[in-house]
Short mmCIF file of C-alpha atoms in Angstrom, two decimals:
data_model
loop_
_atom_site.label_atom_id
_atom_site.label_comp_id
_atom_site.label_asym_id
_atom_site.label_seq_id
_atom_site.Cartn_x
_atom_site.Cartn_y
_atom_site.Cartn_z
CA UNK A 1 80.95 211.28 127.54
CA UNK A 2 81.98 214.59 125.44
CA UNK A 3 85.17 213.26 124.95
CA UNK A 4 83.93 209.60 123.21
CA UNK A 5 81.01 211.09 121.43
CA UNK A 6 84.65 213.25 119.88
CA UNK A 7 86.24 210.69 119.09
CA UNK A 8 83.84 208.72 117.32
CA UNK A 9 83.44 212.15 115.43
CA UNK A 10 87.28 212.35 114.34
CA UNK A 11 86.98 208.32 113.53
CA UNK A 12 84.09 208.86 111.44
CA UNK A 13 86.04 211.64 109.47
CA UNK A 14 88.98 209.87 109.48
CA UNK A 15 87.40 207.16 107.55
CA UNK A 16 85.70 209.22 105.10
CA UNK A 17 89.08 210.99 104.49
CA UNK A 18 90.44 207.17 102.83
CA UNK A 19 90.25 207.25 98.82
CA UNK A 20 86.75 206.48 98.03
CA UNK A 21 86.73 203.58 95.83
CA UNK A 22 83.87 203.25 93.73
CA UNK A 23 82.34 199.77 92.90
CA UNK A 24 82.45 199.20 88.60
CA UNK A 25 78.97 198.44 87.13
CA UNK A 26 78.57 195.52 84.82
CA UNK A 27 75.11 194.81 82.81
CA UNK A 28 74.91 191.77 80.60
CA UNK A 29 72.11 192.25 77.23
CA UNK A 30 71.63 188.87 75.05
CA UNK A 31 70.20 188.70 71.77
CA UNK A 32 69.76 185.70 69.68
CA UNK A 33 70.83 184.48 66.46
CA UNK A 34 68.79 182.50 64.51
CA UNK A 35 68.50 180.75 61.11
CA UNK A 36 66.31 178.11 59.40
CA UNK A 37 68.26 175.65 57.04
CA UNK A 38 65.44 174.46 54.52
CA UNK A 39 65.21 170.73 53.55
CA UNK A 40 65.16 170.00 50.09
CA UNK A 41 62.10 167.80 49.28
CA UNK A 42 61.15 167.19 45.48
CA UNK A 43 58.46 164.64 44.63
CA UNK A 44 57.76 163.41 40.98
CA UNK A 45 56.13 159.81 39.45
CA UNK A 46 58.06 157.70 38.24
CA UNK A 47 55.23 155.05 37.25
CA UNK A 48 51.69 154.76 37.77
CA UNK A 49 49.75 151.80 39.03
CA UNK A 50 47.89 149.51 35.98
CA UNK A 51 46.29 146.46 36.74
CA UNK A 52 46.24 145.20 33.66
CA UNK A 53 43.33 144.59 31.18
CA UNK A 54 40.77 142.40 33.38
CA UNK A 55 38.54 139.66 32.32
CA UNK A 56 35.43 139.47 34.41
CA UNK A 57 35.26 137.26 37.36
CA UNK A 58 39.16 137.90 37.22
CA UNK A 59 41.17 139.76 39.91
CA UNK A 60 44.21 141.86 39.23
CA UNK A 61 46.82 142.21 42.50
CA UNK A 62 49.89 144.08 42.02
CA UNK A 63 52.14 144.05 45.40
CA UNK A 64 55.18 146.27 46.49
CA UNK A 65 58.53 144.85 46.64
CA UNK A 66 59.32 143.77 42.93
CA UNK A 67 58.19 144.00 39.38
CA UNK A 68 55.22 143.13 38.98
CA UNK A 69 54.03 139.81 36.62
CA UNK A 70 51.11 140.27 35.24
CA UNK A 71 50.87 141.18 31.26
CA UNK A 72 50.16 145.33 31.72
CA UNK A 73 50.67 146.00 34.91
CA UNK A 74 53.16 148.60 36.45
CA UNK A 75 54.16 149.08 40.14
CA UNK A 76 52.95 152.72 41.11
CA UNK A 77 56.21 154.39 42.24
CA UNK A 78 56.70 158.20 43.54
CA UNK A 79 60.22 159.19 43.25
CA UNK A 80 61.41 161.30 46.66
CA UNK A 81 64.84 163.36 46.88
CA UNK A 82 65.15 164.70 50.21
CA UNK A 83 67.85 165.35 52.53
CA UNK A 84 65.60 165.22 56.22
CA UNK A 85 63.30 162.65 57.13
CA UNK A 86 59.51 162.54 55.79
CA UNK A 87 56.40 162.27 57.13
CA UNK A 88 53.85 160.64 53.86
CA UNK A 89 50.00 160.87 54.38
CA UNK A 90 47.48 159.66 51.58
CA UNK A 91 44.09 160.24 50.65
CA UNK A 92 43.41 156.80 49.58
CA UNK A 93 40.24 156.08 47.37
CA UNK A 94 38.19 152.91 47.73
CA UNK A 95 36.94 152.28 44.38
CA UNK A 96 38.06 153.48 40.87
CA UNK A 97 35.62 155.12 38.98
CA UNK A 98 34.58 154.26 34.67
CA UNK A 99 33.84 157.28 32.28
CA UNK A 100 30.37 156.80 32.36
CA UNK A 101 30.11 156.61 36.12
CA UNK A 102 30.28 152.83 37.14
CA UNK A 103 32.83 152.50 40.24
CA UNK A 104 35.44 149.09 41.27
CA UNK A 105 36.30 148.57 44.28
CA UNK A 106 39.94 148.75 44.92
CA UNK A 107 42.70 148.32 47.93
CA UNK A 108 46.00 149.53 47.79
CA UNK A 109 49.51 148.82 49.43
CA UNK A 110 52.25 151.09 49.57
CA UNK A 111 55.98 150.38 50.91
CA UNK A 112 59.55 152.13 50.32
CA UNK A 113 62.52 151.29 48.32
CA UNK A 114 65.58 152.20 47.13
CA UNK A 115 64.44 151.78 43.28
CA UNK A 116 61.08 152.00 41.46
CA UNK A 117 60.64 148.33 41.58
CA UNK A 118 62.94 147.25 44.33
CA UNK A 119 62.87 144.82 47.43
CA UNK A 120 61.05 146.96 50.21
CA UNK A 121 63.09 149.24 52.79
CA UNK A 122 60.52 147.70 55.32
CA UNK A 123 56.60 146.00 54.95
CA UNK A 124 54.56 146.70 52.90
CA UNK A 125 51.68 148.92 54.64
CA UNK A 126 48.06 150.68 54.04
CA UNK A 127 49.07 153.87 51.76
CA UNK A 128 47.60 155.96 54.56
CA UNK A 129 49.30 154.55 57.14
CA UNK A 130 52.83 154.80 56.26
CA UNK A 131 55.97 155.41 58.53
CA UNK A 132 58.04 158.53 58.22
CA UNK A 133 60.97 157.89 55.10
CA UNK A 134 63.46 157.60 56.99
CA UNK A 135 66.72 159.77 56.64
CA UNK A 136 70.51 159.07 58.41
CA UNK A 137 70.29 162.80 59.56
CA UNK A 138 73.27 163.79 58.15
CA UNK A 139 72.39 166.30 55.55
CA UNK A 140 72.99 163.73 52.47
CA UNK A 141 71.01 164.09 49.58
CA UNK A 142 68.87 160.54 49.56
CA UNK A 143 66.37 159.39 46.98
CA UNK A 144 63.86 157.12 48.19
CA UNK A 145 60.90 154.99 46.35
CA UNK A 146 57.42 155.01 47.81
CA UNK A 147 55.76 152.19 45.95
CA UNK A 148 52.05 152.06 44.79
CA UNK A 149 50.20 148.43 44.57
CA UNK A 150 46.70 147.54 44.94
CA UNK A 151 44.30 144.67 44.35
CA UNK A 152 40.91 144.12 42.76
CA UNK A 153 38.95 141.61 43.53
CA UNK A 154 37.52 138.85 40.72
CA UNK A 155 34.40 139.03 42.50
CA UNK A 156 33.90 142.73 42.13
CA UNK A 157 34.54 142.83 38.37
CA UNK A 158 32.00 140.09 37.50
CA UNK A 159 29.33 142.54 36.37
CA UNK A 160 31.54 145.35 36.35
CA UNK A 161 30.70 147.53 33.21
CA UNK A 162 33.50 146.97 30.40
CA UNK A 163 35.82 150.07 29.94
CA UNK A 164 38.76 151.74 31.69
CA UNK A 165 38.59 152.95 35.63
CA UNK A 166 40.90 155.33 36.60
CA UNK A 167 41.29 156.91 40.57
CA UNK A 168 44.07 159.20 42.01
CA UNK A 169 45.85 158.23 44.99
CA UNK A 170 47.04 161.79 46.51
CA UNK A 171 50.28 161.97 48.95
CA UNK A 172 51.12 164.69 50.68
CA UNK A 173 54.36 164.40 51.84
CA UNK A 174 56.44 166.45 54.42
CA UNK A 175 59.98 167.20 55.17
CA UNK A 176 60.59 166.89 58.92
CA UNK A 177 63.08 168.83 60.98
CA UNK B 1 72.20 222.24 106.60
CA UNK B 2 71.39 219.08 104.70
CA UNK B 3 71.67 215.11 104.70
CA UNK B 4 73.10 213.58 101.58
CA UNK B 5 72.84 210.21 100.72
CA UNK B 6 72.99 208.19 98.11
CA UNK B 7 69.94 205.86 96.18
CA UNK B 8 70.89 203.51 93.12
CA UNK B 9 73.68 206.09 92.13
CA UNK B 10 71.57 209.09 92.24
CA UNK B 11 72.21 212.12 94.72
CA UNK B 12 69.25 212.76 97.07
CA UNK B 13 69.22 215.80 99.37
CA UNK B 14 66.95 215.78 102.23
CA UNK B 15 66.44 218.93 104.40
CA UNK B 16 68.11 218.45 107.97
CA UNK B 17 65.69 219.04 111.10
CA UNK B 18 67.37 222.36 112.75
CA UNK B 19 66.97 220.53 116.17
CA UNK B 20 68.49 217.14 115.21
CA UNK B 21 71.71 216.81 117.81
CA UNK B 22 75.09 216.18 116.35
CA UNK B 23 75.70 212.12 116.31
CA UNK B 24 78.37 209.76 114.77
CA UNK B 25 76.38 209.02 112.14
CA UNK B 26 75.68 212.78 111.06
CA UNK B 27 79.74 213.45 110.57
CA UNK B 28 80.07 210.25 109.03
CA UNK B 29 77.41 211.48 106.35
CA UNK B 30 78.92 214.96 105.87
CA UNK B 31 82.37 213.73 105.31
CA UNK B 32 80.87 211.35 102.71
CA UNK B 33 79.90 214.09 101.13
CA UNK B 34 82.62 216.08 100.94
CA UNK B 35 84.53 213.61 98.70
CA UNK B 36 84.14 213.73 95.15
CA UNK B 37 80.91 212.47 93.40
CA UNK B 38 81.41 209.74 90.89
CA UNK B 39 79.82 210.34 87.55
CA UNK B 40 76.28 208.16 87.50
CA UNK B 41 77.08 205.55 86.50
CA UNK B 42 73.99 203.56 86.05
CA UNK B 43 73.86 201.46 82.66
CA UNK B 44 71.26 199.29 81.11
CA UNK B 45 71.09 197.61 78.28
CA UNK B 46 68.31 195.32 76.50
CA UNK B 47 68.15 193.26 73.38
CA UNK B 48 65.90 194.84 70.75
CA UNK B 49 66.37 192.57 68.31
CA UNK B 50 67.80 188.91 66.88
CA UNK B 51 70.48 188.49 64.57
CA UNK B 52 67.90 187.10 61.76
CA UNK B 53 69.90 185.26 59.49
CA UNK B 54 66.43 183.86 57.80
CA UNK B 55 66.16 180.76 55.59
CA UNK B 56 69.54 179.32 54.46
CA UNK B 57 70.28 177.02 51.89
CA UNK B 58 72.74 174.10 52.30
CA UNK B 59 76.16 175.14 50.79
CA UNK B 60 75.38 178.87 50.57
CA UNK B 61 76.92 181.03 53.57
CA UNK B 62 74.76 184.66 54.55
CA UNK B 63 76.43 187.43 55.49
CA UNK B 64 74.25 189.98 57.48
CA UNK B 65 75.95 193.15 57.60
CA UNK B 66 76.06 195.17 60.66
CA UNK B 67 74.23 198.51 59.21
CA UNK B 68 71.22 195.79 57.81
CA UNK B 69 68.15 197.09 59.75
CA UNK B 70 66.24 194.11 58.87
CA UNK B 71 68.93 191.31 59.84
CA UNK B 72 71.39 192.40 62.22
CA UNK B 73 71.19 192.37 66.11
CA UNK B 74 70.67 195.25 67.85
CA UNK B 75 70.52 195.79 71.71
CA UNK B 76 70.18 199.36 73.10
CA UNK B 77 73.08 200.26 75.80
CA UNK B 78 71.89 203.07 78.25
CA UNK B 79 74.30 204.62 79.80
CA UNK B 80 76.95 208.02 80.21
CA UNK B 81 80.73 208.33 81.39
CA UNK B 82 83.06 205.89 80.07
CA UNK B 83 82.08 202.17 79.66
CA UNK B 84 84.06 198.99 78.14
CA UNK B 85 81.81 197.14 76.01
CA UNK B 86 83.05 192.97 75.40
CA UNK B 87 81.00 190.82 72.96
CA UNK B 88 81.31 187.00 73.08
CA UNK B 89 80.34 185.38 70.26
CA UNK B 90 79.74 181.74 69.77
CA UNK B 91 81.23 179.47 66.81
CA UNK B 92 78.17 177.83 65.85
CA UNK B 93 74.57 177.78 65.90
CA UNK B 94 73.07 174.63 66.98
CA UNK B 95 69.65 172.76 66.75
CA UNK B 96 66.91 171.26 68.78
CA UNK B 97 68.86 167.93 68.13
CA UNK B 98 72.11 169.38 68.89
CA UNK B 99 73.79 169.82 65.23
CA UNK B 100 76.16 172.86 64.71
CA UNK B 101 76.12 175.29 62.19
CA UNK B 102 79.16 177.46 61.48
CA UNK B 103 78.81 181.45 62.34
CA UNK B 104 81.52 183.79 62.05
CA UNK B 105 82.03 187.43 62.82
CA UNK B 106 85.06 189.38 61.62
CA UNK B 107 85.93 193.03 63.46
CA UNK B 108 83.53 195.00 60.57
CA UNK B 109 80.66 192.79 61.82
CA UNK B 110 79.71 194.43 65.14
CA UNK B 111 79.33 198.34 65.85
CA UNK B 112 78.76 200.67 68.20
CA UNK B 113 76.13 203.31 66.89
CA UNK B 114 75.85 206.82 69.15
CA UNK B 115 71.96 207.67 69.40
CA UNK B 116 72.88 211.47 68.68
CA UNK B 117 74.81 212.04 65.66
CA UNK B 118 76.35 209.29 63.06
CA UNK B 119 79.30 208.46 64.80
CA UNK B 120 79.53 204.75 64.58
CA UNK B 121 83.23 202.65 66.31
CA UNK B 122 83.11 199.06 64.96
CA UNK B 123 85.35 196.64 66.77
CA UNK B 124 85.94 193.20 67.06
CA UNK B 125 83.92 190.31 68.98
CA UNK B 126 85.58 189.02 71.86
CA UNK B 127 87.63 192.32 72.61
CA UNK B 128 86.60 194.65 74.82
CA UNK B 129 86.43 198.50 73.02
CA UNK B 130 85.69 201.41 75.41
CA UNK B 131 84.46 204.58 74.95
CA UNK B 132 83.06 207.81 76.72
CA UNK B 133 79.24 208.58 76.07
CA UNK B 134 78.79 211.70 76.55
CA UNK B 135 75.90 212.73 79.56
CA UNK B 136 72.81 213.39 77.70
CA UNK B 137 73.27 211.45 74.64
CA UNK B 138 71.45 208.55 75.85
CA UNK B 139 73.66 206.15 75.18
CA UNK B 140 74.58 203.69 71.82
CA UNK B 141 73.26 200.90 69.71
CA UNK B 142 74.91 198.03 69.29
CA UNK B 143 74.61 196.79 66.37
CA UNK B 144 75.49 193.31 65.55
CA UNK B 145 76.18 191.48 61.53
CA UNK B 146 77.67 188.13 61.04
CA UNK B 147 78.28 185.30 58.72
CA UNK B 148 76.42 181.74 59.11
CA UNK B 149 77.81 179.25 56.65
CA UNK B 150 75.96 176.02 56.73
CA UNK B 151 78.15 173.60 54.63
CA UNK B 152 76.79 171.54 51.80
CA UNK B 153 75.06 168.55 54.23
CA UNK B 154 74.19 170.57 56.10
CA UNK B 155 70.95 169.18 58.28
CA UNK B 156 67.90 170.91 58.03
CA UNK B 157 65.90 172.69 60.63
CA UNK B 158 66.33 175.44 63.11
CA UNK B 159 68.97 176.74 64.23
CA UNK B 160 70.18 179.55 66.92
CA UNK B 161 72.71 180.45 69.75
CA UNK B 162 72.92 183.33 71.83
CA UNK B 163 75.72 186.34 71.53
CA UNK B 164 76.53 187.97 75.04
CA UNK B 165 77.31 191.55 75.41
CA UNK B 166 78.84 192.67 78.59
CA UNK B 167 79.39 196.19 79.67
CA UNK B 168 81.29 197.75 82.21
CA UNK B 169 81.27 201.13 83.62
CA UNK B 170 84.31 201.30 86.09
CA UNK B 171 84.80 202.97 88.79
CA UNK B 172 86.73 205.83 90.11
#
């Protein structure tokens, strides 16, 4: 019994008498590198929207998608350069409004384009309900046409005080990414 | 007489009970002993900030230089003894929709930084540099510059990768 309880003794020793070889310690740290490319998103008009001089009981419709044919009237057009795609909202109002007060009721249409009075990229839609501009993703430079039109009805202008209405249609628009 | 073990690299001594009979395991702990200690060798490190390259424009690469205290990348290395430091660095940046933007670092870009004193040792991402920290100093910065360089279509939105440091503190 004295003699194993030895032995295990002179094993144990023996063991611990072997080079010691310690185990290398390894850590791992991470930071992050970050960076925010900005889109470049520059809106300017390149036409407002006239109807036209209006006789009363007349109408006046001016429609996205090509030049317009009445005598004085312009296709509202908002030039875009942008290099992302673009979310568009509009405040949209419903009647334009005569320097002494007197409102007209009014609709309006909106669509995209390639040019000011171009085919439309697309229908024709509600101003406030228009579809991201769409962009190929690939960092180009684009320049893309949102195009104003409206309508007036004949009935609303029958006793509509003579004079010039004006409103403001207001986009905001946003570069997505 | 005393009982030595070790804990997580630290020495411990515990006082023997003087009527505790000799055993196998007892010799086996006192020989342990006997042999050299290793230095501690306990490291930690922890990211204490992002390599911040900001807003970029399209066409216009941004070099953020290593000793920028607003910009560069800095993780905190604690540790003492000799340790081999590696950074791997990626080539690009990428987005949520999985476009790449260029980065580069060049050998100036990353540094180590000694808490005590201004000794600073750049080197050179993707090589491992070693060096001795001396016990007490805490241990070193590492500080961490770079070059993005977002080419002229480049896509917009946000961008980011992650740079892995990776120490070692060998063994005896």
């Amino acid at each position: 019994m004295r003699k194993a309880a030895l032995m295990m003794v002179l094993a144990a020793v023996s063991a611990a008498a072997l080079p010691v070889g310690l185990k290398a310690q390894t850590a791992n740290g991470s930071v992050s590198a970050t960076a925010i490319v900005e889109a470049n998103l520059t809106v300017s008009v390149a036409e407002n929207l006239h109807f036209g001089s209006i006789q009363p009981t007349m109408g006046s419709t001016v429609s996205p998608g090509g030049p317009p044919a009445g005598a004085g009237q312009t296709l509202g057009a908002l030039q875009v350069d942008h290099n992302s795609d673009v979310s568009v909202s509009a405040v949209v109002p419903a009647t334009l409004t005569h320097t002494g007060g007197s409102t007209l009721p009014v609709t309006f249409s909106c669509g995209y384009s390639a040019s000011a009075t171009g085919a439309l990229i697309g229908a024709a839609a509600a101003c406030n309900t228009l579809p991201d501009v769409a962009h190929p993703d690939d960092g180009t430079p684009v320049t893309t046409f949102l195009q104003v039109g409206g309508s007036i009805n004949g009935a609303d202008t029958a006793a509509a005080v003579p004079g010039t209405y004006t409103g403001n249609v207001v986009f905001t628009l946003t570069a997505q990414y | 007489m005393a009982r030595v073990f070790r804990l997580n690299g630290s020495t411990r001594h515990a006082a023997m009970p003087p009527s505790a009979p000799p055993a196998p395991a007892l010799a086996l702990a006192l020989a342990l002993a006997l042999a050299p200690a290793p230095a501690d060798g306990q490291i930690s490190i922890f990211a204490s900030k992002n390599l911040d390259f900001g807003i970029l424009t399209p066409g216009a690469p941004l070099t953020v230089l290593p000793d920028d205290g607003q910009r560069r990348g800095e993780l905190e290395l604690l540790a003492d003894g000799e340790v081999t430091i590696v950074v791997d660095v990626p080539a690009a940046m990428t987005s949520m929709t999985g476009r790449s933007l260029p980065l580069y670092f060049e050998s100036g870009d990353l540094w180590l930084r000694f808490r005590k004193g201004d000794r600073t040792v750049p080197f050179a991402p993707g090589l491992p540099v070693t060096i001795r920290i001396p016990r007490g100093q805490g241990g070193v910065f590492v500080w961490i510059g770079g070059t993005a360089d977002p080419p002229a279509r480049q896509q917009p939105g946000r961008y980011s990768a992650t740079l892995t440091v990776r120490v070692i503190a060998p063994g005896t």
